[in-house]
Short mmCIF file of C-alpha atoms in Angstrom, two decimals:
data_model
loop_
_atom_site.label_atom_id
_atom_site.label_comp_id
_atom_site.label_asym_id
_atom_site.label_seq_id
_atom_site.Cartn_x
_atom_site.Cartn_y
_atom_site.Cartn_z
CA MET A 1065 1.50 16.00 -19.68
CA ASP A 1066 3.47 13.67 -21.83
CA GLN A 1067 4.21 11.67 -18.79
CA ILE A 1068 0.34 11.40 -17.96
CA ILE A 1069 -0.46 10.39 -21.66
CA SER A 1070 2.29 7.89 -21.74
CA ALA A 1071 1.02 6.25 -18.35
CA ILE A 1072 -2.56 6.07 -19.66
CA ASN A 1073 -1.37 4.53 -22.85
CA HIS A 1074 0.62 1.99 -20.81
CA TRP A 1075 -2.33 1.27 -18.89
CA LYS A 1076 -4.67 0.83 -21.80
CA GLY A 1077 -2.02 -1.44 -23.49
CA ARG A 1078 -2.31 -4.00 -20.68
CA ILE A 1079 -6.21 -4.19 -20.05
CA THR A 1080 -8.73 -5.45 -22.29
CA HIS A 1081 -11.33 -2.82 -21.69
CA SER A 1082 -11.62 -0.08 -24.42
CA HIS A 1083 -13.19 2.56 -22.30
CA ILE A 1084 -11.75 4.05 -19.19
CA ASP A 1085 -13.50 6.19 -16.65
CA VAL A 1086 -11.92 6.24 -13.12
CA ARG A 1087 -14.38 6.59 -10.26
CA ALA A 1088 -12.42 5.25 -7.36
CA ALA A 1089 -8.92 5.61 -5.89
CA LEU A 1090 -7.54 2.54 -3.89
CA ILE A 1091 -4.79 3.87 -1.82
CA ASP A 1092 -2.20 2.12 0.37
CA MET A 1093 -1.47 3.31 3.96
CA ASP A 1094 2.11 2.96 5.22
CA GLY A 1095 4.56 4.97 3.10
CA THR A 1096 1.79 6.35 1.17
CA LEU A 1097 -0.81 8.11 3.44
CA TYR A 1098 1.69 7.99 6.51
CA ASP A 1099 5.43 8.45 6.61
CA SER A 1100 5.59 5.26 8.74
CA MET A 1101 8.02 2.76 7.13
CA ARG A 1102 11.09 3.73 8.92
CA ASN A 1103 9.19 2.88 12.07
CA HIS A 1104 7.83 -0.35 10.53
CA THR A 1105 11.32 -1.46 9.39
CA ALA A 1106 12.88 -0.56 12.67
CA ALA A 1107 10.28 -2.63 14.52
CA TRP A 1108 10.41 -5.65 12.35
CA TYR A 1109 14.38 -5.61 12.34
CA ARG A 1110 14.16 -5.53 16.16
CA LEU A 1111 12.01 -8.26 16.32
CA MET A 1112 13.42 -10.72 13.73
CA THR A 1113 17.00 -10.23 15.04
CA GLU A 1114 15.89 -11.06 18.58
CA GLN A 1115 14.54 -14.26 17.09
CA GLY A 1116 17.95 -15.19 15.56
CA ILE A 1117 16.75 -14.37 11.93
CA ASP A 1118 19.42 -13.12 9.56
CA CYS A 1119 17.98 -10.17 7.87
CA THR A 1120 18.67 -6.51 7.01
CA ARG A 1121 16.42 -3.55 8.03
CA GLU A 1122 16.29 -2.49 4.30
CA GLU A 1123 14.81 -5.70 3.16
CA PHE A 1124 11.60 -4.85 5.14
CA TYR A 1125 10.95 -2.10 2.72
CA LEU A 1126 10.49 -4.79 -0.02
CA TYR A 1127 7.78 -6.70 2.21
CA GLU A 1128 5.82 -3.65 2.76
CA GLY A 1129 2.21 -4.42 1.72
CA MET A 1130 2.37 -8.05 2.76
CA THR A 1131 0.40 -9.08 5.76
CA GLY A 1132 2.34 -9.53 9.21
CA ALA A 1133 1.75 -13.15 9.03
CA SER A 1134 3.06 -13.64 5.56
CA THR A 1135 6.30 -11.48 6.58
CA ILE A 1136 6.82 -13.80 9.53
CA THR A 1137 6.22 -16.90 7.64
CA ARG A 1138 8.57 -15.79 4.71
CA LEU A 1139 11.58 -15.20 7.18
CA TRP A 1140 10.89 -18.38 9.21
CA GLN A 1141 10.93 -20.50 6.24
CA ARG A 1142 14.13 -18.88 4.79
CA GLN A 1143 15.83 -19.09 8.18
CA TRP A 1144 14.71 -22.68 9.48
CA ASN A 1145 12.81 -24.14 6.42
CA LYS A 1146 9.65 -24.58 8.59
CA ILE A 1147 6.15 -22.76 9.02
CA PRO A 1148 5.51 -21.22 12.35
CA ASP A 1149 2.35 -22.00 14.08
CA LEU A 1150 -0.51 -19.48 14.22
CA GLN A 1151 -0.06 -18.90 18.03
CA LEU A 1152 3.62 -17.93 17.35
CA ILE A 1153 2.70 -15.76 14.43
CA ASN A 1154 0.09 -13.94 16.61
CA ASP A 1155 2.53 -13.49 19.42
CA LEU A 1156 5.20 -12.16 17.22
CA TYR A 1157 3.02 -9.75 15.39
CA PHE A 1158 1.79 -8.58 18.75
CA GLN A 1159 5.44 -7.83 19.85
CA LYS A 1160 6.21 -6.03 16.57
CA THR A 1161 3.23 -3.85 17.24
CA GLN A 1162 4.49 -3.04 20.57
CA TYR A 1163 7.97 -2.11 19.20
CA PHE A 1164 6.31 0.17 16.80
CA ASN A 1165 4.02 1.87 19.20
CA GLN A 1166 7.23 2.65 21.22
CA LEU A 1167 8.68 4.66 18.48
CA PRO A 1168 7.71 8.36 17.70
CA ALA A 1169 4.28 8.78 16.28
CA VAL A 1170 4.18 8.87 12.41
CA LEU A 1171 2.81 11.72 10.40
CA PRO A 1172 0.65 12.08 7.27
CA MET A 1173 3.01 11.90 4.21
CA PRO A 1174 3.58 15.47 2.90
CA GLY A 1175 1.11 16.01 0.11
CA ALA A 1176 -1.19 13.33 0.97
CA LYS A 1177 -3.97 15.46 2.47
CA GLN A 1178 -3.91 17.80 -0.59
CA MET A 1179 -4.14 14.66 -2.89
CA ILE A 1180 -7.08 13.22 -0.96
CA SER A 1181 -8.79 16.76 -1.10
CA SER A 1182 -8.39 16.54 -5.07
CA LEU A 1183 -9.91 13.20 -5.18
CA LEU A 1184 -12.94 14.16 -2.87
CA LYS A 1185 -13.58 17.33 -4.78
CA ALA A 1186 -13.65 15.35 -7.97
CA ASP A 1187 -16.20 12.86 -6.53
CA ILE A 1188 -13.82 10.26 -6.74
CA MET A 1189 -14.55 7.39 -4.06
CA THR A 1190 -11.48 6.66 -1.78
CA VAL A 1191 -10.77 3.21 -0.60
CA LEU A 1192 -7.94 2.12 1.79
CA VAL A 1193 -6.11 -1.02 0.67
CA THR A 1194 -3.41 -2.02 3.20
CA GLY A 1195 -1.63 -5.14 4.31
CA SER A 1196 -1.63 -3.66 7.84
CA GLY A 1197 -3.73 -4.51 10.81
CA GLN A 1198 -2.02 -2.11 13.04
CA PRO A 1199 -4.72 -0.15 15.09
CA SER A 1200 -2.21 2.68 16.12
CA VAL A 1201 -2.18 3.85 12.54
CA LEU A 1202 -5.56 2.64 11.30
CA ASP A 1203 -7.36 4.39 14.20
CA ARG A 1204 -5.90 7.90 13.06
CA LEU A 1205 -7.55 7.91 9.54
CA ASN A 1206 -10.72 9.59 10.55
CA ASN A 1207 -8.97 12.33 12.29
CA ASP A 1208 -6.17 12.96 9.46
CA TYR A 1209 -8.31 12.19 6.52
CA PRO A 1210 -11.89 13.02 7.64
CA GLY A 1211 -14.65 11.75 5.24
CA ALA A 1212 -12.19 9.82 3.12
CA PHE A 1213 -12.17 6.24 4.47
CA ALA A 1214 -15.34 4.89 5.88
CA ASP A 1215 -15.03 1.59 7.81
CA SER A 1216 -16.82 -0.03 4.92
CA HIS A 1217 -14.20 1.07 2.52
CA ARG A 1218 -11.11 -0.33 4.38
CA VAL A 1219 -9.41 -3.47 3.05
CA THR A 1220 -6.84 -4.43 5.78
CA ALA A 1221 -4.95 -7.57 6.95
CA LEU A 1222 -8.07 -8.48 8.74
CA ASN A 1223 -10.39 -9.06 5.82
CA VAL A 1224 -8.42 -10.68 3.06
CA THR A 1225 -7.30 -14.42 2.56
CA HIS A 1226 -4.38 -13.51 0.28
CA GLY A 1227 -2.35 -10.39 0.88
CA LYS A 1228 -0.41 -8.60 -1.50
CA PRO A 1229 1.17 -9.17 -4.10
CA HIS A 1230 -1.82 -11.44 -4.74
CA PRO A 1231 -4.64 -9.11 -6.53
CA GLU A 1232 -7.27 -9.81 -3.87
CA PRO A 1233 -6.85 -6.80 -1.85
CA TYR A 1234 -7.46 -4.51 -4.83
CA LEU A 1235 -10.31 -6.68 -6.20
CA LYS A 1236 -11.89 -6.46 -2.76
CA GLY A 1237 -11.51 -2.61 -2.88
CA MET A 1238 -13.11 -2.50 -6.28
CA GLU A 1239 -15.94 -4.66 -4.81
CA MET A 1240 -16.37 -2.19 -1.92
CA ALA A 1241 -16.48 0.66 -4.27
CA GLY A 1242 -18.85 -0.91 -6.81
CA VAL A 1243 -16.43 -0.18 -9.58
CA LYS A 1244 -14.53 -2.29 -12.25
CA TYR A 1245 -10.85 -2.37 -13.10
CA TRP A 1246 -11.11 0.06 -15.92
CA GLN A 1247 -12.93 2.50 -13.36
CA SER A 1248 -10.02 2.27 -10.75
CA MET A 1249 -6.82 3.91 -9.89
CA ALA A 1250 -4.34 2.50 -7.38
CA ILE A 1251 -1.76 4.36 -5.48
CA GLU A 1252 1.07 2.47 -3.97
CA ASN A 1253 4.81 2.87 -2.52
CA ALA A 1254 6.06 -0.75 -2.61
CA PRO A 1255 6.77 -3.23 -5.47
CA ILE A 1256 4.58 -5.92 -3.75
CA GLY A 1257 1.90 -3.41 -3.74
CA VAL A 1258 2.35 -2.43 -7.24
CA GLU A 1259 2.37 -6.04 -8.34
CA SER A 1260 -0.92 -6.60 -6.55
CA ALA A 1261 -2.57 -3.35 -8.00
CA VAL A 1262 -1.38 -4.15 -11.67
CA ALA A 1263 -2.68 -7.68 -11.45
CA SER A 1264 -6.06 -6.31 -10.50
CA GLY A 1265 -6.22 -4.21 -13.68
CA ALA A 1266 -6.32 -0.84 -11.96
CA PHE A 1267 -4.33 2.14 -13.17
CA THR A 1268 -1.35 1.86 -11.11
CA VAL A 1269 0.85 4.93 -9.66
CA ALA A 1270 3.85 4.30 -7.68
CA LEU A 1271 5.54 6.76 -5.41
CA THR A 1272 9.13 6.31 -4.49
CA THR A 1273 8.68 7.64 -0.80
CA GLY A 1274 11.34 5.15 0.39
CA PRO A 1275 14.99 3.71 -0.76
CA ILE A 1276 13.49 1.57 -3.51
CA PRO A 1277 14.57 2.85 -6.94
CA ALA A 1278 12.13 4.07 -9.60
CA GLU A 1279 13.35 1.32 -11.83
CA THR A 1280 11.95 -1.41 -9.64
CA PHE A 1281 8.60 0.06 -9.71
CA ALA A 1282 8.55 0.11 -13.50
CA ALA A 1283 9.74 -3.27 -13.60
CA SER A 1284 6.95 -4.36 -11.24
CA GLY A 1285 4.35 -2.95 -13.95
CA ALA A 1286 3.52 0.60 -12.47
CA ASP A 1287 1.86 2.73 -15.17
CA LEU A 1288 3.09 5.96 -13.61
CA VAL A 1289 6.09 6.23 -11.36
CA LEU A 1290 6.59 9.54 -9.36
CA PRO A 1291 9.23 10.79 -6.99
CA SER A 1292 6.93 11.81 -4.22
CA MET A 1293 3.39 12.07 -2.89
CA GLN A 1294 3.66 16.03 -3.16
CA VAL A 1295 4.28 15.52 -7.14
CA LEU A 1296 1.20 13.37 -7.29
CA ALA A 1297 -0.95 15.88 -5.29
CA ASP A 1298 0.23 18.63 -7.61
CA ILE A 1299 -0.74 16.75 -10.79
CA MET A 1300 -3.90 14.86 -9.59
CA PRO A 1301 -6.27 17.49 -11.04
CA GLU A 1302 -4.74 17.20 -14.42
CA LEU A 1303 -4.39 13.47 -14.17
CA LEU A 1304 -8.11 13.00 -13.35
CA LYS A 1305 -8.96 14.91 -16.60
CA HIS A 1306 -7.43 12.22 -18.62
CA LEU A 1307 -8.79 9.33 -16.48
CA ARG A 1308 -12.46 10.43 -16.43
CA LEU A 1309 -13.50 10.33 -20.15
#
């Protein structure tokens, strides 16, 4: 309870609106709804090392939430001080997708279905906000989370100009839901995603579902940092009582 009150006070301290009434949850996908980041980091690491890029598998956890094009461009500039052309970016991302699809199928994150169920029961609109454009995961949403993410309520790499950490993905999610920042909660698992959500003004929950320490999420501005999706699922009914005034 004290943690929830402290988190909401933190949110109120950084926004200008005096009244909060959360009506929409804007939710990341990889590492949040799906336990998929191990596969993504393995696929990225394989792709980039084959291209002669000096990198570590762990660093791709930090890029989670960025579009594939942004990730490729960042490493290309770092390695060779030049920007790859669009055709090369598309070819590389296609290959990364192939590598991802060769790995074992990912599963929903433990606790995620319970969390979504709590939101839907409370009449909270759910919107997907992901930097991914990977069909192999996106196509599973309707089966794994029925009724939660209509096609018209999905922000992906395919319909933004600026990916995370820019606030555009979360602002677009708010627009889709017909809500303002003071009516919005964001759920994330990566520092770049947290930065995007915080910049949009949404109440921001960070989950440490990977190797990134809680301190990094706090430094990125998260209002509430929790150790797992299951913990969030367990406290969601209580959290909503304080976010819907």
